[in-house]
XYZ file of C-alpha atoms in Angstrom:
421
model
C -29.126 -49.719 73.040
C -31.065 -49.390 69.656
C -31.243 -45.766 68.619
C -32.997 -46.064 65.354
C -36.073 -43.992 65.436
C -35.661 -42.278 68.554
C -36.175 -38.304 68.795
C -33.139 -36.156 68.057
C -33.169 -34.796 71.570
C -33.241 -38.388 73.082
C -30.647 -39.537 70.830
C -28.360 -36.731 71.833
C -28.957 -37.361 75.621
C -28.043 -41.296 74.766
C -24.748 -40.222 73.102
C -23.591 -37.472 75.626
C -24.369 -40.050 78.583
C -22.395 -42.530 76.903
C -19.301 -40.425 76.127
C -19.146 -39.468 79.725
C -19.330 -42.982 80.721
C -16.376 -43.999 78.443
C -14.575 -40.745 79.711
C -14.872 -41.809 83.451
C -13.916 -45.398 82.657
C -10.819 -44.411 80.616
C -9.637 -41.981 83.428
C -10.052 -44.973 85.815
C -8.008 -47.427 83.908
C -5.468 -44.833 82.875
C -5.074 -44.100 86.558
C -4.793 -47.643 87.859
C -1.776 -48.275 85.321
C 0.047 -45.490 86.835
C -0.841 -46.586 90.235
C 0.614 -50.191 89.541
C 3.883 -48.475 88.349
C 4.187 -46.096 91.468
C 5.887 -48.825 93.820
C 8.854 -49.145 91.241
C 11.996 -46.881 90.861
C 12.913 -45.448 87.308
C 15.519 -48.385 87.149
C 12.764 -50.846 87.965
C 10.785 -49.924 85.004
C 13.311 -49.990 82.482
C 14.645 -53.522 82.988
C 13.764 -56.558 80.802
C 14.390 -59.579 82.421
C 13.933 -62.155 79.492
C 12.571 -61.874 75.768
C 9.006 -62.719 76.972
C 8.579 -59.867 79.419
C 8.427 -56.496 78.582
C 9.763 -53.528 80.820
C 7.106 -51.534 82.848
C 7.819 -48.457 81.089
C 7.498 -50.064 77.737
C 3.657 -51.221 78.866
C 2.872 -47.643 79.665
C 4.106 -46.060 76.555
C 2.516 -49.273 74.252
C -0.758 -48.680 75.991
C -0.709 -44.875 75.201
C 0.416 -45.715 71.545
C -2.432 -48.023 70.828
C -4.754 -45.238 71.631
C -2.868 -42.866 69.262
C -2.344 -45.439 66.518
C -5.875 -47.087 66.593
C -8.137 -44.246 67.581
C -6.615 -40.720 67.399
C -4.720 -40.981 64.079
C -7.459 -42.643 61.976
C -10.449 -40.649 63.622
C -9.452 -37.536 65.318
C -8.691 -35.009 62.526
C -5.573 -32.940 62.912
C -4.111 -35.024 65.683
C -0.450 -34.447 65.897
C 1.612 -37.499 67.212
C 3.743 -36.668 70.560
C 6.779 -37.997 68.651
C 6.517 -39.991 65.517
C 9.392 -41.996 66.279
C 7.496 -43.397 69.031
C 5.597 -45.617 66.568
C 8.689 -47.713 66.070
C 9.597 -48.044 69.638
C 6.210 -49.007 71.106
C 4.334 -50.924 68.218
C 4.093 -54.418 69.542
C 3.133 -56.715 66.566
C 0.786 -55.026 64.378
C 2.382 -55.307 60.920
C -0.211 -53.126 59.166
C 0.804 -50.241 61.392
C 4.573 -50.048 60.470
C 7.948 -51.639 61.658
C 8.863 -52.370 65.184
C 11.803 -52.385 67.557
C 12.505 -56.276 68.268
C 10.691 -57.524 71.269
C 13.688 -59.007 72.937
C 15.375 -55.931 73.037
C 12.980 -53.570 74.690
C 15.057 -53.376 77.673
C 17.453 -51.467 75.772
C 15.340 -48.446 75.265
C 16.705 -46.345 78.061
C 15.318 -43.318 75.981
C 12.896 -41.948 76.025
C 13.021 -41.560 79.614
C 10.370 -42.351 82.104
C 9.541 -38.550 82.589
C 9.154 -38.809 78.650
C 6.687 -41.544 78.929
C 4.548 -39.903 81.443
C 4.535 -36.870 79.079
C 3.530 -39.004 76.243
C 0.667 -40.550 78.099
C -0.318 -36.958 79.274
C -0.351 -35.880 75.324
C -2.631 -38.810 74.384
C -4.959 -38.178 77.538
C -5.628 -34.699 76.681
C -6.200 -35.666 72.774
C -8.452 -38.384 73.756
C -10.519 -36.601 76.363
C -10.912 -33.753 73.585
C -12.002 -36.531 71.310
C -14.481 -38.432 73.403
C -15.943 -34.949 74.084
C -16.051 -33.295 70.781
C -15.980 -36.128 68.183
C -18.941 -35.971 65.603
C -21.574 -38.570 65.622
C -20.388 -40.475 62.784
C -16.497 -40.598 64.002
C -17.602 -41.481 67.535
C -19.732 -44.140 66.460
C -16.630 -45.837 64.328
C -14.242 -44.903 67.174
C -16.199 -46.075 70.196
C -15.657 -49.599 69.890
C -11.856 -49.219 69.361
C -11.920 -46.924 72.508
C -13.388 -49.662 74.374
C -10.967 -52.295 73.156
C -8.066 -50.280 73.809
C -9.342 -49.800 77.387
C -9.429 -53.822 77.736
C -6.162 -53.824 75.965
C -4.521 -51.468 78.544
C -6.239 -53.470 81.330
C -4.399 -56.627 79.758
C -0.973 -54.932 80.048
C -1.711 -54.117 83.663
C -1.811 -57.967 84.389
C 1.346 -58.130 82.104
C 2.897 -55.152 84.116
C 2.687 -57.249 87.366
C 3.715 -60.674 85.986
C 6.723 -59.155 84.114
C 8.000 -56.999 86.998
C 7.858 -60.204 89.366
C 9.857 -61.940 87.226
C 12.306 -59.017 86.885
C 12.516 -58.751 90.732
C 13.096 -62.784 91.024
C 16.265 -62.244 88.859
C 17.638 -59.926 91.879
C 19.598 -61.746 94.562
C 18.002 -59.749 96.951
C 14.664 -60.848 96.120
C 12.994 -57.274 96.848
C 9.215 -57.128 97.283
C 7.243 -55.339 94.536
C 4.990 -54.100 97.498
C 6.238 -55.169 101.002
C 3.399 -56.194 103.377
C 2.943 -58.434 106.320
C 0.297 -61.130 105.566
C -0.839 -63.588 108.007
C 2.234 -66.089 108.529
C 0.991 -69.755 107.631
C 2.222 -72.164 110.417
C 3.972 -75.396 108.976
C 1.736 -78.397 108.732
C -1.567 -76.642 108.143
C -3.939 -79.221 106.655
C -5.374 -78.718 103.012
C -8.756 -79.081 102.166
C -9.808 -82.237 100.629
C -10.353 -82.435 96.962
C -13.816 -83.615 95.640
C -14.890 -84.744 92.440
C -18.024 -83.354 90.932
C -19.781 -85.469 88.328
C -20.710 -83.573 84.949
C -23.468 -85.397 82.925
C -21.972 -84.263 79.371
C -24.267 -83.276 76.413
C -24.606 -80.612 74.259
C -23.265 -77.290 76.084
C -23.373 -73.902 74.634
C -19.854 -72.180 75.011
C -18.641 -68.602 73.890
C -19.967 -65.200 74.405
C -22.972 -64.609 72.699
C -24.805 -61.975 75.022
C -24.377 -58.064 75.635
C -21.357 -56.866 76.677
C -17.728 -56.463 75.914
C -15.866 -59.662 74.433
C -12.859 -60.178 72.390
C -13.375 -61.792 69.168
C -11.741 -64.854 70.002
C -14.605 -65.473 72.339
C -17.130 -65.472 69.543
C -19.025 -66.789 67.903
C -21.130 -68.585 70.569
C -21.788 -72.166 69.452
C -22.697 -75.837 70.843
C -20.323 -78.349 71.735
C -20.913 -82.132 72.469
C -19.364 -83.210 75.878
C -19.008 -86.687 77.093
C -20.008 -87.263 80.961
C -16.676 -86.257 82.858
C -15.652 -85.342 86.429
C -13.934 -82.209 87.467
C -12.222 -81.294 90.732
C -13.913 -78.666 92.854
C -10.880 -76.699 93.841
C -7.491 -75.802 92.070
C -4.468 -78.083 93.046
C -2.637 -76.618 95.929
C 1.040 -76.168 97.150
C 0.525 -79.111 99.392
C -0.779 -81.111 96.941
C 2.066 -80.275 94.686
C 4.813 -80.543 97.062
C 3.745 -84.416 97.570
C 4.607 -84.582 93.571
C 7.939 -83.145 94.088
C 8.733 -85.355 97.030
C 7.816 -88.466 94.909
C 10.459 -87.336 92.333
C 7.995 -85.818 89.815
C 10.441 -83.531 88.328
C 12.760 -86.814 87.605
C 10.571 -89.152 86.265
C 10.119 -88.997 82.511
C 7.202 -91.180 82.016
C 5.113 -88.412 83.687
C 6.164 -85.675 81.041
C 5.025 -84.949 77.459
C 8.383 -85.191 75.358
C 8.659 -81.396 74.860
C 8.095 -80.856 78.526
C 10.763 -83.389 79.557
C 13.264 -81.824 77.203
C 12.362 -78.387 78.804
C 12.888 -79.915 82.174
C 16.402 -81.289 81.583
C 17.109 -77.903 79.551
C 16.085 -75.370 82.063
C 16.980 -77.624 85.374
C 13.478 -77.116 86.501
C 12.784 -78.972 90.063
C 10.102 -76.985 91.363
C 7.560 -74.252 90.054
C 9.032 -70.793 89.391
C 9.752 -68.579 92.520
C 9.689 -71.674 94.928
C 12.750 -71.344 97.182
C 14.040 -74.885 98.433
C 15.191 -75.205 102.403
C 18.527 -73.658 102.640
C 18.568 -71.274 99.392
C 21.082 -68.986 99.954
C 18.738 -65.960 98.693
C 16.590 -66.513 101.765
C 17.983 -69.138 104.097
C 15.099 -71.276 105.897
C 14.575 -74.804 106.923
C 11.567 -75.070 104.940
C 10.004 -74.292 101.341
C 9.323 -70.673 100.645
C 7.819 -68.612 97.753
C 8.872 -65.393 96.166
C 5.931 -63.116 95.158
C 4.639 -59.633 94.605
C 4.930 -59.198 98.478
C 8.549 -60.735 98.606
C 9.569 -64.181 100.266
C 6.906 -65.805 102.365
C 6.773 -69.160 103.936
C 5.021 -71.906 101.601
C 1.326 -72.058 102.196
C 0.391 -75.612 101.641
C -3.536 -74.806 101.245
C -2.689 -71.734 98.523
C -3.181 -72.678 94.976
C 0.148 -73.738 93.232
C 1.201 -70.828 90.871
C 3.418 -70.192 88.395
C 3.165 -73.448 86.543
C 3.927 -74.271 82.644
C 1.291 -76.365 80.755
C 3.891 -78.999 80.959
C 4.243 -78.903 84.692
C 0.312 -78.994 84.918
C -0.096 -82.167 82.589
C 2.935 -84.127 84.437
C 1.111 -83.461 87.725
C -2.259 -84.530 86.186
C -0.356 -87.694 85.104
C 1.062 -88.313 88.300
C -2.497 -87.591 90.032
C -4.034 -90.224 87.753
C -6.144 -87.655 86.041
C -5.772 -85.064 83.180
C -6.560 -81.421 82.686
C -9.890 -80.364 81.585
C -10.727 -79.065 77.914
C -11.589 -75.377 77.861
C -15.185 -76.418 76.954
C -15.487 -78.632 80.175
C -14.062 -75.956 81.972
C -16.946 -73.475 80.679
C -19.453 -76.111 81.064
C -18.509 -76.380 84.853
C -18.442 -72.756 85.688
C -21.004 -71.899 87.903
C -21.986 -75.324 89.088
C -22.733 -75.741 92.815
C -19.722 -76.974 94.928
C -17.037 -75.407 92.030
C -14.598 -73.149 93.844
C -11.818 -70.816 92.728
C -12.994 -70.781 89.099
C -11.976 -67.016 89.047
C -9.839 -64.388 90.831
C -7.012 -67.116 91.908
C -5.233 -68.278 88.906
C -5.549 -68.716 85.337
C -5.952 -72.525 84.719
C -4.494 -74.647 81.850
C -6.726 -76.415 79.861
C -5.849 -79.257 77.351
C -7.281 -77.293 74.466
C -5.274 -75.809 71.686
C -5.840 -72.026 70.975
C -7.882 -72.542 67.808
C -10.690 -70.315 66.409
C -14.136 -71.164 67.031
C -16.479 -72.369 64.157
C -17.277 -69.311 62.081
C -14.730 -67.163 63.803
C -13.696 -63.912 62.036
C -11.220 -61.389 63.259
C -12.341 -57.507 63.653
C -11.844 -55.127 60.897
C -8.767 -52.904 60.431
C -5.491 -52.887 62.095
C -7.226 -54.679 65.091
C -7.875 -57.717 62.841
C -4.254 -58.479 64.278
C -5.329 -58.859 67.885
C -5.940 -62.456 68.480
C -6.382 -64.453 65.330
C -2.830 -64.397 64.168
C -1.617 -66.122 67.403
C -3.925 -69.167 66.901
C -1.317 -71.603 66.682
C 1.092 -73.639 69.136
C -0.562 -72.183 72.219
C -2.735 -73.538 75.094
C -5.771 -71.865 76.300
C -6.448 -70.826 79.879
C -9.194 -70.171 81.594
C -10.621 -68.234 84.740
C -8.509 -65.188 86.062
C -5.911 -64.544 88.257
C -5.237 -62.236 91.499
C -3.530 -59.755 89.326
C -6.442 -59.659 86.606
C -8.322 -56.368 86.434
C -12.177 -56.553 87.431
C -14.122 -57.155 84.352
C -11.828 -59.787 82.792
C -13.254 -62.653 84.910
C -16.073 -63.678 82.666
C -16.400 -67.610 81.969
C -15.916 -67.292 78.270
C -12.601 -65.375 78.363
C -9.979 -67.362 76.371
C -6.378 -66.695 77.557
C -3.534 -68.198 75.721
C 0.345 -68.934 76.199
C 2.810 -71.249 75.005
C 3.137 -74.293 76.727
C 6.603 -73.528 78.761
C 5.422 -70.375 79.896
C 5.201 -70.221 83.627
C 6.177 -66.382 84.719
C 2.188 -65.885 84.817
C -0.224 -66.517 87.701
C -1.193 -70.041 86.146
C -2.029 -73.011 87.866
C -4.231 -76.101 87.052
C -7.463 -77.931 87.942
C -8.000 -81.767 87.450
C -10.586 -83.442 85.591
C -11.038 -87.316 84.570
C -13.192 -89.470 82.799
C -15.935 -91.371 84.630
C -14.107 -94.371 85.139
C -10.681 -92.953 85.337
């Protein structure tokens, strides 16, 4: 809120109140990361199942390193790092902040131990609490946006923590559950809801974040785009829909696939979404399809949105269904339209839009200029949010992005088509 011209007493109250709110949010976010890791053993938290994933222990340390490197060292005078060597181990991709341990080898970091990582977090937390409470007005004014970014950053890693550990557990022949539970069993043959097409008139549509509240730099600036009329599905493609695609030899028909996608199917031996277990799979024998998830192996729910799809699988299904994927701008224009369901809180939804900068995009200043802009090539935009997404990350302008072969995320699809097709 504007503070120019306010009396010193009122300005002091606003500053103190803001710091208290930040401190409370900081505590909540940091505690939630530890709560997400709590069901996991020390061995679970060290494993790295593929180069694109990271160990849980690394996520816990890296999110602490971010506060240390971006907030405390530049802005908290006299701050002493917990261990200067940790910068090499837990820097992710920030060239301006020094060298990094290779990403595919994070699972080799058996040292520091998990206990040391917890001590590291406690060290950073104590310094952050002091800084938030005692930093002078000028230092706090400079650092407050970085603290906000650091909290959003840690929440992104909370989602990655879940997707990465799910992949790791899926590689274990025992298929252990991250958190066992007894959800209702879905009886075979449950009917799927009918998909309805909603007509969108097109025209000039505003996209991007332009209001108050936090947004990443890649969501700005707000601008206008011209959309032709289009149709969009009122719900996500579900497991029953996708099972019909599989039954119709969808993974064996090259005419449905992009060239790179078909090459990936052949190279990786894909025949179903990640974590689908066919009838008779020796890891979980059954007479029907099952799915491995955070709660272990469960019968396939034909009405549930199909998850863990790559962009290649999403486009192949859309081609088979006589449709296409929406662009990210069509998706945003349809957000909030009466009749639209499952826009957020279920799955990230692949779009047909390349992850490119918006007109007039400018990255943030300083080290955090590397946060988003440097990845704007060779990736596709996903919109919405997933069941693993923290609260506050489900705004309609949020632009998630992954390469087209990625499918260990909670990613699915919604169909779109042109008015006559």
